[in-house]
Short mmCIF file of C-alpha atoms and ligand atoms in Angstrom, two decimals:
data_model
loop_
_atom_site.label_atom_id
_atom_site.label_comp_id
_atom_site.label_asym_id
_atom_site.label_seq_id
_atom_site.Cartn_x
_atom_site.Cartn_y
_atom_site.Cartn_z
CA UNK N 1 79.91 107.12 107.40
CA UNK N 2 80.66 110.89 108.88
CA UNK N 3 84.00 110.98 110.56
CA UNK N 4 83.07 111.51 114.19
CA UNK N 5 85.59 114.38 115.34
CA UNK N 6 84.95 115.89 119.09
CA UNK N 7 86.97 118.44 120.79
CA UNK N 8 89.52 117.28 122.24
CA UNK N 9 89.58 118.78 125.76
CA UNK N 10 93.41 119.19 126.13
CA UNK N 11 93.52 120.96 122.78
CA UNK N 12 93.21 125.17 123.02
CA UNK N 13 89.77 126.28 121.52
CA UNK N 14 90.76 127.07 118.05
CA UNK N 15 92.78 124.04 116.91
CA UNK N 16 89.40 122.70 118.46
CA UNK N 17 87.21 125.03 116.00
CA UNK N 18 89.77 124.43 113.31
CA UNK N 19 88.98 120.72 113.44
CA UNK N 20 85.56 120.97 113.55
CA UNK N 21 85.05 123.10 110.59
CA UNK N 22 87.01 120.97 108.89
CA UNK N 23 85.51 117.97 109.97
CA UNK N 24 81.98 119.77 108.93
CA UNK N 25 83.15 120.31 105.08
CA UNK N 26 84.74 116.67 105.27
CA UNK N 27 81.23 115.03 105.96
CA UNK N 28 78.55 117.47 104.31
CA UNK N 29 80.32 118.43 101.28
CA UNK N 30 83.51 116.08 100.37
CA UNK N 31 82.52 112.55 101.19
CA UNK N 32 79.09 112.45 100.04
CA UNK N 33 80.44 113.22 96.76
CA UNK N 34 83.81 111.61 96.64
CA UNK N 35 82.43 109.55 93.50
CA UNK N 36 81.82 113.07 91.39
CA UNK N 37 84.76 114.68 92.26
CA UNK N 38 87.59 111.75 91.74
CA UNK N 39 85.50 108.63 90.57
CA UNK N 40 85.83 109.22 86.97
CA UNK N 41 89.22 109.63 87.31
CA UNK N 42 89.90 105.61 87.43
CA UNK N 43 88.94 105.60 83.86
CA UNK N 44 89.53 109.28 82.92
CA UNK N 45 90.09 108.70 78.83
CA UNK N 46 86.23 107.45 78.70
CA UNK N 47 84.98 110.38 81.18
CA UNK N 48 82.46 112.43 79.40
CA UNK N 49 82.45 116.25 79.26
CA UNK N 50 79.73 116.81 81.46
CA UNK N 51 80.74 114.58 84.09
CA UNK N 52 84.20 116.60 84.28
CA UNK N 53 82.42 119.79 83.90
CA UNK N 54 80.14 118.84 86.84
CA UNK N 55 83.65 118.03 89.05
CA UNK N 56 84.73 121.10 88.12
CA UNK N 57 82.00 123.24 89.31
CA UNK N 58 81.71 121.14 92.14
CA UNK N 59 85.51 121.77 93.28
CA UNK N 60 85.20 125.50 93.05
CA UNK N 61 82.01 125.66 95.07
CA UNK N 62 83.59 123.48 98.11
CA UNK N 63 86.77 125.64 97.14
CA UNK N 64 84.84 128.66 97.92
CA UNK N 65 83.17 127.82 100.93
CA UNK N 66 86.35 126.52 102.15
CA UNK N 67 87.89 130.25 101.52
CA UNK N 68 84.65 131.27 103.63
CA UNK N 69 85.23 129.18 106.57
CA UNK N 70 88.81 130.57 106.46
CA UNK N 71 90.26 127.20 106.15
CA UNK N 72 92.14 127.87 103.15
CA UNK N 73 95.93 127.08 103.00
CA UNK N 74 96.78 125.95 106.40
CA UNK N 75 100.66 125.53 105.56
CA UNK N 76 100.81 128.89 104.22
CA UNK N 77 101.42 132.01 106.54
CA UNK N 78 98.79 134.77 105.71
CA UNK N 79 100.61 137.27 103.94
CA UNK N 80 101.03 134.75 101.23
CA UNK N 81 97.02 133.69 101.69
CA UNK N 82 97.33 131.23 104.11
CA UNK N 83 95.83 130.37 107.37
CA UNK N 84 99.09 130.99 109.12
CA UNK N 85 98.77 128.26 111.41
CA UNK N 86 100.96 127.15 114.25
CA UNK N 87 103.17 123.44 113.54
CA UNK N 88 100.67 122.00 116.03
CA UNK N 89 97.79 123.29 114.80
CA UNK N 90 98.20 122.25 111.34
CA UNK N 91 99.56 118.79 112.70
CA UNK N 92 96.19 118.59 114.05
CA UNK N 93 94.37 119.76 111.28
CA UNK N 94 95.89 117.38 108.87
CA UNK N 95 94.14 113.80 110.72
CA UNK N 96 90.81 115.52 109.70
CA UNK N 97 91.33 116.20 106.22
CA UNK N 98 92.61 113.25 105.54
CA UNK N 99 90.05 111.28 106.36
CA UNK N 100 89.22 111.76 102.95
CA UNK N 101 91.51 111.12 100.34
CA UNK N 102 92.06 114.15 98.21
CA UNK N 103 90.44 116.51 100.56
CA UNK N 104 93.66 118.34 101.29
CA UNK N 105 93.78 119.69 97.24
CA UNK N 106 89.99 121.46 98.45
CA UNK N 107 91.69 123.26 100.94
CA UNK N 108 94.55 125.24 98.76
CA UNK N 109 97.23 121.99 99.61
CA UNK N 110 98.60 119.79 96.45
CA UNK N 111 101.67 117.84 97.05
CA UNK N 112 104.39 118.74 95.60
CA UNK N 113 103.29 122.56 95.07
CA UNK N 114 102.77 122.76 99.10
CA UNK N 115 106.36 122.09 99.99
CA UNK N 116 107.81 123.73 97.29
CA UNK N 117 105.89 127.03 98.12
CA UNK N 118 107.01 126.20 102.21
CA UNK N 119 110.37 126.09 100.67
CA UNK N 120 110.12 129.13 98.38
CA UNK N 121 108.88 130.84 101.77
CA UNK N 122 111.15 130.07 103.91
CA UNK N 123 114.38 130.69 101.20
CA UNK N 124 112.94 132.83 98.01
CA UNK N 125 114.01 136.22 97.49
CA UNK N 126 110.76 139.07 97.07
CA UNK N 127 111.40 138.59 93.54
CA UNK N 128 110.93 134.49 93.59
CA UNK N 129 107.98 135.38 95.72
CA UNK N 130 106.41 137.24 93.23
CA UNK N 131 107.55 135.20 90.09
CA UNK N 132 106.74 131.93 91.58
CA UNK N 133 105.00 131.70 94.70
CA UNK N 134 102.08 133.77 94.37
CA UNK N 135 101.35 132.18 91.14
CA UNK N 136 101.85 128.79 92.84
CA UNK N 137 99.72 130.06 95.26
CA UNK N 138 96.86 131.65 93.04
CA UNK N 139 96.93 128.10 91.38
CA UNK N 140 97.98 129.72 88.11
CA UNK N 141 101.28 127.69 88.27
CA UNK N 142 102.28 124.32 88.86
CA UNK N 143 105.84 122.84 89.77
CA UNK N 144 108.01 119.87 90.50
CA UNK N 145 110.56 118.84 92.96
CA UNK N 146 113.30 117.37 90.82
CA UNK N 147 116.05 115.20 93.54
CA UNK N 148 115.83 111.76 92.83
CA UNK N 149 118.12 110.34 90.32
CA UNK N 150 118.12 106.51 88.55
CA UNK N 151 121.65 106.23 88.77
CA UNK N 152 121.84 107.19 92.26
CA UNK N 153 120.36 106.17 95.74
CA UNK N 154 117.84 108.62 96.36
CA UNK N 155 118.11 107.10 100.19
CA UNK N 156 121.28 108.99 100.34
CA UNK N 157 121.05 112.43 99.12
CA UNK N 158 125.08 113.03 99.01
CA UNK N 159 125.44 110.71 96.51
CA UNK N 160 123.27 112.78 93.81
CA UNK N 161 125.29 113.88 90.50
CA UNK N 162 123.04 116.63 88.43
CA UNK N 163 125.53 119.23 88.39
CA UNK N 164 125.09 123.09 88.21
CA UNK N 165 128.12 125.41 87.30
CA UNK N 166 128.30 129.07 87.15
CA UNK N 167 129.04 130.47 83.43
CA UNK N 168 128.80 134.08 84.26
CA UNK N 169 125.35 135.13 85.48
CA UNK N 170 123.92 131.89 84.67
CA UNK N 171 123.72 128.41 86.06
CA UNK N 172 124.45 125.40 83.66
CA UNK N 173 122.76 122.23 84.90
CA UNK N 174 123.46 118.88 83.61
CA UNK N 175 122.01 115.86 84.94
CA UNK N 176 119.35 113.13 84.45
CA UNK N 177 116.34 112.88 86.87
CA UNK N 178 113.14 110.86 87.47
CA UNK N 179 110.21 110.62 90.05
CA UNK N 180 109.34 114.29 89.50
CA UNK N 181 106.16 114.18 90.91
CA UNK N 182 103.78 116.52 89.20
CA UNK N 183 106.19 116.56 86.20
CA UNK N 184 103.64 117.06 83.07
CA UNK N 185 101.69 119.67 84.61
CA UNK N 186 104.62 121.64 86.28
CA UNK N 187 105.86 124.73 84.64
CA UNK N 188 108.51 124.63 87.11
CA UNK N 189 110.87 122.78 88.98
CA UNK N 190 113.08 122.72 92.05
CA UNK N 191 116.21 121.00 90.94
CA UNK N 192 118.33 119.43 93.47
CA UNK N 193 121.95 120.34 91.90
CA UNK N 194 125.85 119.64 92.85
CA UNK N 195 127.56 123.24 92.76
CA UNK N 196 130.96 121.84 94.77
CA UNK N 197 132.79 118.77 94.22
CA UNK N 198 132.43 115.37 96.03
CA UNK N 199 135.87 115.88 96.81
CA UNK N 200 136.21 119.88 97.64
CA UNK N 201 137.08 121.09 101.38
CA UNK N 202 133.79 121.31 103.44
CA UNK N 203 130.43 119.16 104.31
CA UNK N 204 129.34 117.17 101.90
CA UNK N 205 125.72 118.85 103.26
CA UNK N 206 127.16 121.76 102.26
CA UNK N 207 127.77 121.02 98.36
CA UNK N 208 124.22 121.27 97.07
CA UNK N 209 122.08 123.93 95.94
CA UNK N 210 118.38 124.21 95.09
CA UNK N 211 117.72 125.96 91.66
CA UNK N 212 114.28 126.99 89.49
CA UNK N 213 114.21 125.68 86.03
CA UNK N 214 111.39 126.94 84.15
CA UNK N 215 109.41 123.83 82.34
CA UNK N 216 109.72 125.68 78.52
CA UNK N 217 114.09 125.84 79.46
CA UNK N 218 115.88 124.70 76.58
CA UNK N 219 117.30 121.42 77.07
CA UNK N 220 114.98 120.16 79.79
CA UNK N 221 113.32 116.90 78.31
CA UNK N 222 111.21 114.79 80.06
CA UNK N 223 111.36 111.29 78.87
CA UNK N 224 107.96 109.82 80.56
CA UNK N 225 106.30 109.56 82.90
CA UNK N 226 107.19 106.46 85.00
CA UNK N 227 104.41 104.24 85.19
CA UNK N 228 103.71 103.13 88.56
CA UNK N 229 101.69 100.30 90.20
CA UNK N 230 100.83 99.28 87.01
CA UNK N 231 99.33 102.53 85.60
CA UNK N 232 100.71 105.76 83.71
CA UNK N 233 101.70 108.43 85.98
CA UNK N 234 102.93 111.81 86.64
CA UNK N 235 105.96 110.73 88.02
CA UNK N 236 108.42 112.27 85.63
CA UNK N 237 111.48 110.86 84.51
CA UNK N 238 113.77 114.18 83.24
CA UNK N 239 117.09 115.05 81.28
CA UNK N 240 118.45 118.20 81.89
CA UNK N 241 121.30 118.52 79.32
CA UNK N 242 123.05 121.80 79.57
CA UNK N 243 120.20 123.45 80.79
CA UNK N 244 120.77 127.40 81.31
CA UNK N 245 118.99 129.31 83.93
CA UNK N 246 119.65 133.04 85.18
CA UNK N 247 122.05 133.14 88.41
CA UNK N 248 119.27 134.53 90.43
CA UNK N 249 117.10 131.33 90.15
CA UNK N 250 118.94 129.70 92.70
CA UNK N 251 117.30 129.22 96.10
CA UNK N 252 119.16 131.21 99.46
CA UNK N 253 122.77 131.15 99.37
CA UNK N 254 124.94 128.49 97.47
CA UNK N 255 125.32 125.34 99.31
CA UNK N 256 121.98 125.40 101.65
CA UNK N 257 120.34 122.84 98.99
CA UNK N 258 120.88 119.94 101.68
CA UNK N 259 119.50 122.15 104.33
CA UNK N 260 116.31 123.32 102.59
CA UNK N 261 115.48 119.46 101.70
CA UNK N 262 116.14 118.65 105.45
CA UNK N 263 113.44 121.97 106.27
CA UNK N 264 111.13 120.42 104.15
CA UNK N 265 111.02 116.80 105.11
CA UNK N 266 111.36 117.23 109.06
CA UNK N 267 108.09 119.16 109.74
CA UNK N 268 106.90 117.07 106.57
CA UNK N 269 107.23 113.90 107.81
CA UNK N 270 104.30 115.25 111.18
CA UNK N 271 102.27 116.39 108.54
CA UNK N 272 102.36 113.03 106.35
CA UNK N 273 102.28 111.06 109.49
CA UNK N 274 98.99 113.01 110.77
CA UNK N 275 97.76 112.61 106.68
CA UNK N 276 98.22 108.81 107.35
CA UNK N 277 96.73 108.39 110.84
CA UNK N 278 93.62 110.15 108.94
CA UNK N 279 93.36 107.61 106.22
CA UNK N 280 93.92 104.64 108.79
CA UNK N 281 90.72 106.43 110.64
CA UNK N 282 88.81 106.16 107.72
CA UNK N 283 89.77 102.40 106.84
CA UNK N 284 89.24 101.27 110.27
CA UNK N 285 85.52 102.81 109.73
CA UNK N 286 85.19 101.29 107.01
CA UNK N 287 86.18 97.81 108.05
CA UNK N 288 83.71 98.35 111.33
CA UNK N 289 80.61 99.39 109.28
CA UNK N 290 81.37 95.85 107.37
CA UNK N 291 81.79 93.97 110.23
CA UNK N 292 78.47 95.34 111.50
CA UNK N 293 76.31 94.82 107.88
CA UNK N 294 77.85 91.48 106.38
CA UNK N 295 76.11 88.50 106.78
CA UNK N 296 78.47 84.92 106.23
CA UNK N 297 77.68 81.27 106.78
CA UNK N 298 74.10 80.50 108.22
CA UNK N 299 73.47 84.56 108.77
CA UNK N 300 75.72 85.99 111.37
CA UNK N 301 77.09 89.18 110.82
CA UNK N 302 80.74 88.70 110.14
CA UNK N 303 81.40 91.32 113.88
CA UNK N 304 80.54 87.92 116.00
CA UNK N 305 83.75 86.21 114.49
CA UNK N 306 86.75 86.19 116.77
CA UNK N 307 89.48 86.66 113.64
CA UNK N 308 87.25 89.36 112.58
CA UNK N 309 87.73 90.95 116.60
CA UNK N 310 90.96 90.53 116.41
CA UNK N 311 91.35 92.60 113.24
CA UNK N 312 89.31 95.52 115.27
CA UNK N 313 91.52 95.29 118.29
CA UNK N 314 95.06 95.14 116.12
CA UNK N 315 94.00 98.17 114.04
CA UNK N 316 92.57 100.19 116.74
CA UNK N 317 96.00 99.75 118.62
CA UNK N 318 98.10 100.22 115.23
CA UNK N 319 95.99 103.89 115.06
CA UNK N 320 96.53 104.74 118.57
CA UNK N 321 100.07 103.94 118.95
CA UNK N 322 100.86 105.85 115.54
CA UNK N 323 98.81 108.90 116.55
CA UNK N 324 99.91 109.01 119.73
CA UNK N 325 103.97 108.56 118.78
CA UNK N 326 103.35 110.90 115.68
CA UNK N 327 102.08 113.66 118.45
CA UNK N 328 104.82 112.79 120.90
CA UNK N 329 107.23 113.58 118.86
CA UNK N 330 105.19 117.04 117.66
CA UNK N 331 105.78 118.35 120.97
CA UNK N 332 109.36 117.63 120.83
CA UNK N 333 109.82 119.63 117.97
CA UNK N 334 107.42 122.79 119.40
CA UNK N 335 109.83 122.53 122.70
CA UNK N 336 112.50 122.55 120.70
CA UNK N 337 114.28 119.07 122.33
CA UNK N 338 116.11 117.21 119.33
CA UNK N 339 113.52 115.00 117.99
CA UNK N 340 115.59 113.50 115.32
CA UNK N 341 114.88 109.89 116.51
CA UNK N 342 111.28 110.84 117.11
CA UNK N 343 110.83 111.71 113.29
CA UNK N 344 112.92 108.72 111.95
CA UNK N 345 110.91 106.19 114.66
CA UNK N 346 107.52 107.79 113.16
CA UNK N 347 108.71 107.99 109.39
CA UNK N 348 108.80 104.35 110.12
CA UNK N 349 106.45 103.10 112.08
CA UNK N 350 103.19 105.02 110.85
CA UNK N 351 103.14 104.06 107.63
CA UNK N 352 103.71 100.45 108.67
CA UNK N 353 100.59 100.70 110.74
CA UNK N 354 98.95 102.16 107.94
CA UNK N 355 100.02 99.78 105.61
CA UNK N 356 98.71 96.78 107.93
CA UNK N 357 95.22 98.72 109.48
CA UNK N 358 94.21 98.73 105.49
CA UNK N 359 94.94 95.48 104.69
CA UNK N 360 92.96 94.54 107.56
CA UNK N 361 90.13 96.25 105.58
CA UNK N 362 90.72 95.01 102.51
CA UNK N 363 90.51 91.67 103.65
CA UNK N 364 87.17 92.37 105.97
CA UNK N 365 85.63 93.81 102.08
CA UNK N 366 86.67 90.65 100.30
CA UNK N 367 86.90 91.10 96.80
CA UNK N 368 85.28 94.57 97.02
CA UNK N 369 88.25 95.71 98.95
CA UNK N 370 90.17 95.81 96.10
CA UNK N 371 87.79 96.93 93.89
CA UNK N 372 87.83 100.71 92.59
CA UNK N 373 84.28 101.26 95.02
CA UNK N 374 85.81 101.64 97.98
CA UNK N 375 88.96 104.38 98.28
CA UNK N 376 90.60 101.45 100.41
CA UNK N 377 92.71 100.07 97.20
CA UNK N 378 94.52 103.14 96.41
CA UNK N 379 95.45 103.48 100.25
CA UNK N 380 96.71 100.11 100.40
CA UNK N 381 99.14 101.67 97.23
CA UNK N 382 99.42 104.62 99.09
CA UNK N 383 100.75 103.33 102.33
CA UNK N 384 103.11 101.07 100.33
CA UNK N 385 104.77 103.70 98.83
CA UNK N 386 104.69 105.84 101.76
CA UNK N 387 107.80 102.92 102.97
CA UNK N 388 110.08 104.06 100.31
CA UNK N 389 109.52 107.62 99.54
CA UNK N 390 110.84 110.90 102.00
CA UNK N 391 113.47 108.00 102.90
CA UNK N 392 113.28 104.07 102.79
CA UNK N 393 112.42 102.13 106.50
CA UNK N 394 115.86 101.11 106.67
CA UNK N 395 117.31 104.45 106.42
CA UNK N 396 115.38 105.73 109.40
CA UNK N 397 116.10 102.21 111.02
CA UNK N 398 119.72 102.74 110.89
CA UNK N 399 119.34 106.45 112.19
CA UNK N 400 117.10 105.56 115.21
CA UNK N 401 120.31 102.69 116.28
CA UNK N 402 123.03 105.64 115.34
CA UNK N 403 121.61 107.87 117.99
CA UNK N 404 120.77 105.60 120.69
CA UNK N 405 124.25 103.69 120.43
CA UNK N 406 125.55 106.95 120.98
CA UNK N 407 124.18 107.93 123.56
CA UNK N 408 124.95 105.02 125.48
CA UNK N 409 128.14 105.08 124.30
CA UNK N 410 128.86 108.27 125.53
CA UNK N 411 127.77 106.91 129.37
CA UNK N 412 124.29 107.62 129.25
CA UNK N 413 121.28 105.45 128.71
CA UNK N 414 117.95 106.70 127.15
CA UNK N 415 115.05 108.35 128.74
CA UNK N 416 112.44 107.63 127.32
CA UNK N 417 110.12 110.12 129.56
CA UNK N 418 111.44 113.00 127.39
C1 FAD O 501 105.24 107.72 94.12
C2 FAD O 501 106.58 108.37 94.34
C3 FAD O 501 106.69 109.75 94.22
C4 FAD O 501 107.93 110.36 94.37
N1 FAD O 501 108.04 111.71 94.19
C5 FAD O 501 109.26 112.29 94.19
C6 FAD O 501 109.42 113.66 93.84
O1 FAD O 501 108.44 114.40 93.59
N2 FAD O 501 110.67 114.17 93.77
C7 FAD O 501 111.79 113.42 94.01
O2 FAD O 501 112.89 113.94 93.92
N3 FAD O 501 111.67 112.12 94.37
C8 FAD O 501 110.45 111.52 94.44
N4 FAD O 501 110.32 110.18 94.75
C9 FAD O 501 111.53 109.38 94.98
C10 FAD O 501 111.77 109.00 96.42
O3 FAD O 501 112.08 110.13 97.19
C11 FAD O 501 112.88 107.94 96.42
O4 FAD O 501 112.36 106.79 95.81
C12 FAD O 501 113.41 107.63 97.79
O5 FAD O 501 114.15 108.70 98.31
C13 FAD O 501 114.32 106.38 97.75
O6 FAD O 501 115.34 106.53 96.81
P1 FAD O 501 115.59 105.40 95.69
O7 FAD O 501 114.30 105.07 95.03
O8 FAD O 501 116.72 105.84 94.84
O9 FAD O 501 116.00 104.08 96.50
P2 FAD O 501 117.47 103.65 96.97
O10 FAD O 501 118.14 104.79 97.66
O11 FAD O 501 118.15 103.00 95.84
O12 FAD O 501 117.11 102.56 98.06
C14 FAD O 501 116.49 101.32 97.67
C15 FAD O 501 116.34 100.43 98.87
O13 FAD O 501 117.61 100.10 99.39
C16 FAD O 501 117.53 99.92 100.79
N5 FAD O 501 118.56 100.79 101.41
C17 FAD O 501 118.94 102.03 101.01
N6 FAD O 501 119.92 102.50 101.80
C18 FAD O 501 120.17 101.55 102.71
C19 FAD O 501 121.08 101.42 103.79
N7 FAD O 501 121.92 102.42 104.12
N8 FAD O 501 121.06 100.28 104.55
C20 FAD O 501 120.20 99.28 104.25
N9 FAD O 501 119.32 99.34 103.23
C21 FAD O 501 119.30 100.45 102.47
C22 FAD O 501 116.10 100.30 101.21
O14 FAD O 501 115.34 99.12 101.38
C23 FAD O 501 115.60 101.09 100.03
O15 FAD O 501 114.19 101.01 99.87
C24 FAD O 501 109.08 109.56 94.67
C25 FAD O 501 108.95 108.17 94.83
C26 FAD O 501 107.72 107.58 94.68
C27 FAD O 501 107.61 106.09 94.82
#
């Protein structure tokens, strides 16, 4: 089924022509052949040659007439060959591609090179630009993002221990990592490193720095990758043991590490949230086409059953609700009103709904819900994971009761018109 996207009339005319160009590659060129360009990837060791060869060539053709449609890059600003779209407009943009799962790597944007190169925008030097970005860019290069430690609750940043100290011009970095995302393929990473102690005068925000460690550094080992929901993965768990890099690998000043990691998760968590209100679109098609074609007990079509309704109506309100919070607090951010318990309230709640508008589906499929034939399985993983990662539910939780306590603490109550 085509995703049906319409302008939206209280949308400008180009995020409106922005969508539906999207939307036009989405259904002609991406879903129709979602099985040659990811199926064989399920059981990639028996894949022949020709069938990756064929995925290949078929990637660089939609690749192409992506570049064409000028499409290409929408989180990058144009002198570094991107779109150079608005917050909004690639909020917007995001619900469309997403419809289909790996969509977003068509159009120039492959977690976790995207934030890194929003990162390496926003704090690399023209040199780092050069040296990293563009290849990043040009999709000669691959990277990492290197935070989370074993040892350590990722939920709480402050509490990391990889350590970087000066030696002259160079940084040493010791420290033991693990959920690198991207980590075989990267030949870099953005390490999350200590350079003050826990216990010097200042902000604990204030005590981190991000630094580049080439892949082929001495000392950098990765152990594994960490296999996850039941299969190998990419995930990479990483020892840097006296690991030396050049002074001017570091990224902005000394101490903005903290910062850069909050620049890259705030407007990150819109993007994800639009990402998952585009996958929930696509399961709750899905689950209606089913409804309409399935046939149970004495031939009825499995639409005229009441727990079947009530499926539609739940999901169709979960999707609502989380687009219409995950836009809400969009605009807050554009008007520049603190939307802090806006992103943690969304951070939350979307993926929830995602989590529960796909197992809706699954359950609607039967059996071939969670089968490898329908993109609904890996979703269902997807949206699971999406509860833990960029900060676990009850982080945000907590947050969300921090601010409003406050606020009534301090005499005031909440408006919730604003
Ligand atoms: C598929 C995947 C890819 C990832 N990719 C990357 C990556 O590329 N780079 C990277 O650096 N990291 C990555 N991560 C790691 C991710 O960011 C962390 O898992 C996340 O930040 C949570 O940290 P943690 O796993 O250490 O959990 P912990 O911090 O140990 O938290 C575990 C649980 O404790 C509970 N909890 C925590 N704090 C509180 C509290 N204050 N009050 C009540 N309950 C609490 C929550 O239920 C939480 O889920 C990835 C993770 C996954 C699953």
């Amino acid at each position: 089924m085509a995703m049906n996207v319409k302008p939206v009339p209280t949308l400008d005319d180009e995020v409106n022509e922005i969508r539906l160009a999207t939307a036009e590659i989405v259904n002609a060129d991406i879903l129709p052949n979602e099985d040659r360009l990811w199926g064989w990837l399920a059981d990639s060791a028996n894949a022949t040659n020709e069938v990756k060869e064929e995925a290949k060539e078929l990637r660089t053709q939609i690749q192409g007439k992506v570049k064409k449609a000028k499409l290409w890059a929408p989180h990058l600003p144009p002198e570094f060959g991107g779109m150079g779209l608005s917050f909004m407009q690639h909020a917007y943009m995001n619900e469309v591609l997403a419809y289909s799962a790996g969509a977003s790597s068509l159009f120039g944007v492959v977690a976790p090179n995207s934030g890194n190169q929003k990162i390496l925008v926003k704090y690399g030097t023209p040199d780092q630009h050069e040296k990293w970005l563009k290849p990043l860019t040009d999709a000669t290069m691959q990277s990492g993002f290197s935070m989370t430690e074993p040892h350590n609750a990722g939920s709480d940043p402050r509490s990391l221990t990889t350590r970087a100290e000066l030696d002259g011009d160079e940084w040493v970095i010791n420290g033991h990592k693990w959920f690198t995302s991207n980590g075989y393929a990267a030949d870099f990473y953005i390490v999350m490193c200590r350079t003050a102690d826990p216990d010097a005068p200042g902000s604990d925000n204030d005590k981190m720095t991000q630094i580049i460690v080439p892949r082929k550094t001495p000392g950098l080992n990765i152990v594994r990758g960490v296999p996850v929901w039941g299969r190998s993965s990419s995930h990479c768990e990483i020892i840097y043991d006296n690991v030396r890099v050049p002074k001017e690998n570091q990224l902005g000043r000394t101490g903005t590490g903290h910062q850069a990691a909050q620049d890259r998760l705030g407007a990150g968590r819109v993007y994800h949230c639009m990402n998952s209100v585009g996958s929930m679109w696509r399961a709750f098609d899905l689950m209606i086409d089913r409804l309409m074609t399935r046939e149970v007990h004495g031939g009825e079509k499995l639409e005229s059953k009441q727990f079947m309704q009530g499926f539609i109506a739940d999901s169709y309100m979960d999707i609502q609700s989380a687009r219409l919070m995950t836009i809400h607090c969009a605009e807050k951010m554009e008007s520049g009103a603190d939307p802090r318990t806006d992103i943690s309230s969304i951070k939350v709640f979307v993926p929830q709904a995602y989590h529960r508008v796909v197992d809706r589906a699954i359950q609607v499929y039967g059996a071939a819900g969670v089968s490898g034939d329908l993109p609904l399985a890996s979703m269902y993983q997807g949206a699971r994971t999406l509860r833990i990662a960029d900060g676990p539910d009850e982080v945000h939780k907590i947050l969300i009761a921090k601010n409003v306590l406050r606020r009534y603490h301090a005499g005031e109550s909440w408006d919730f018109g604003n």
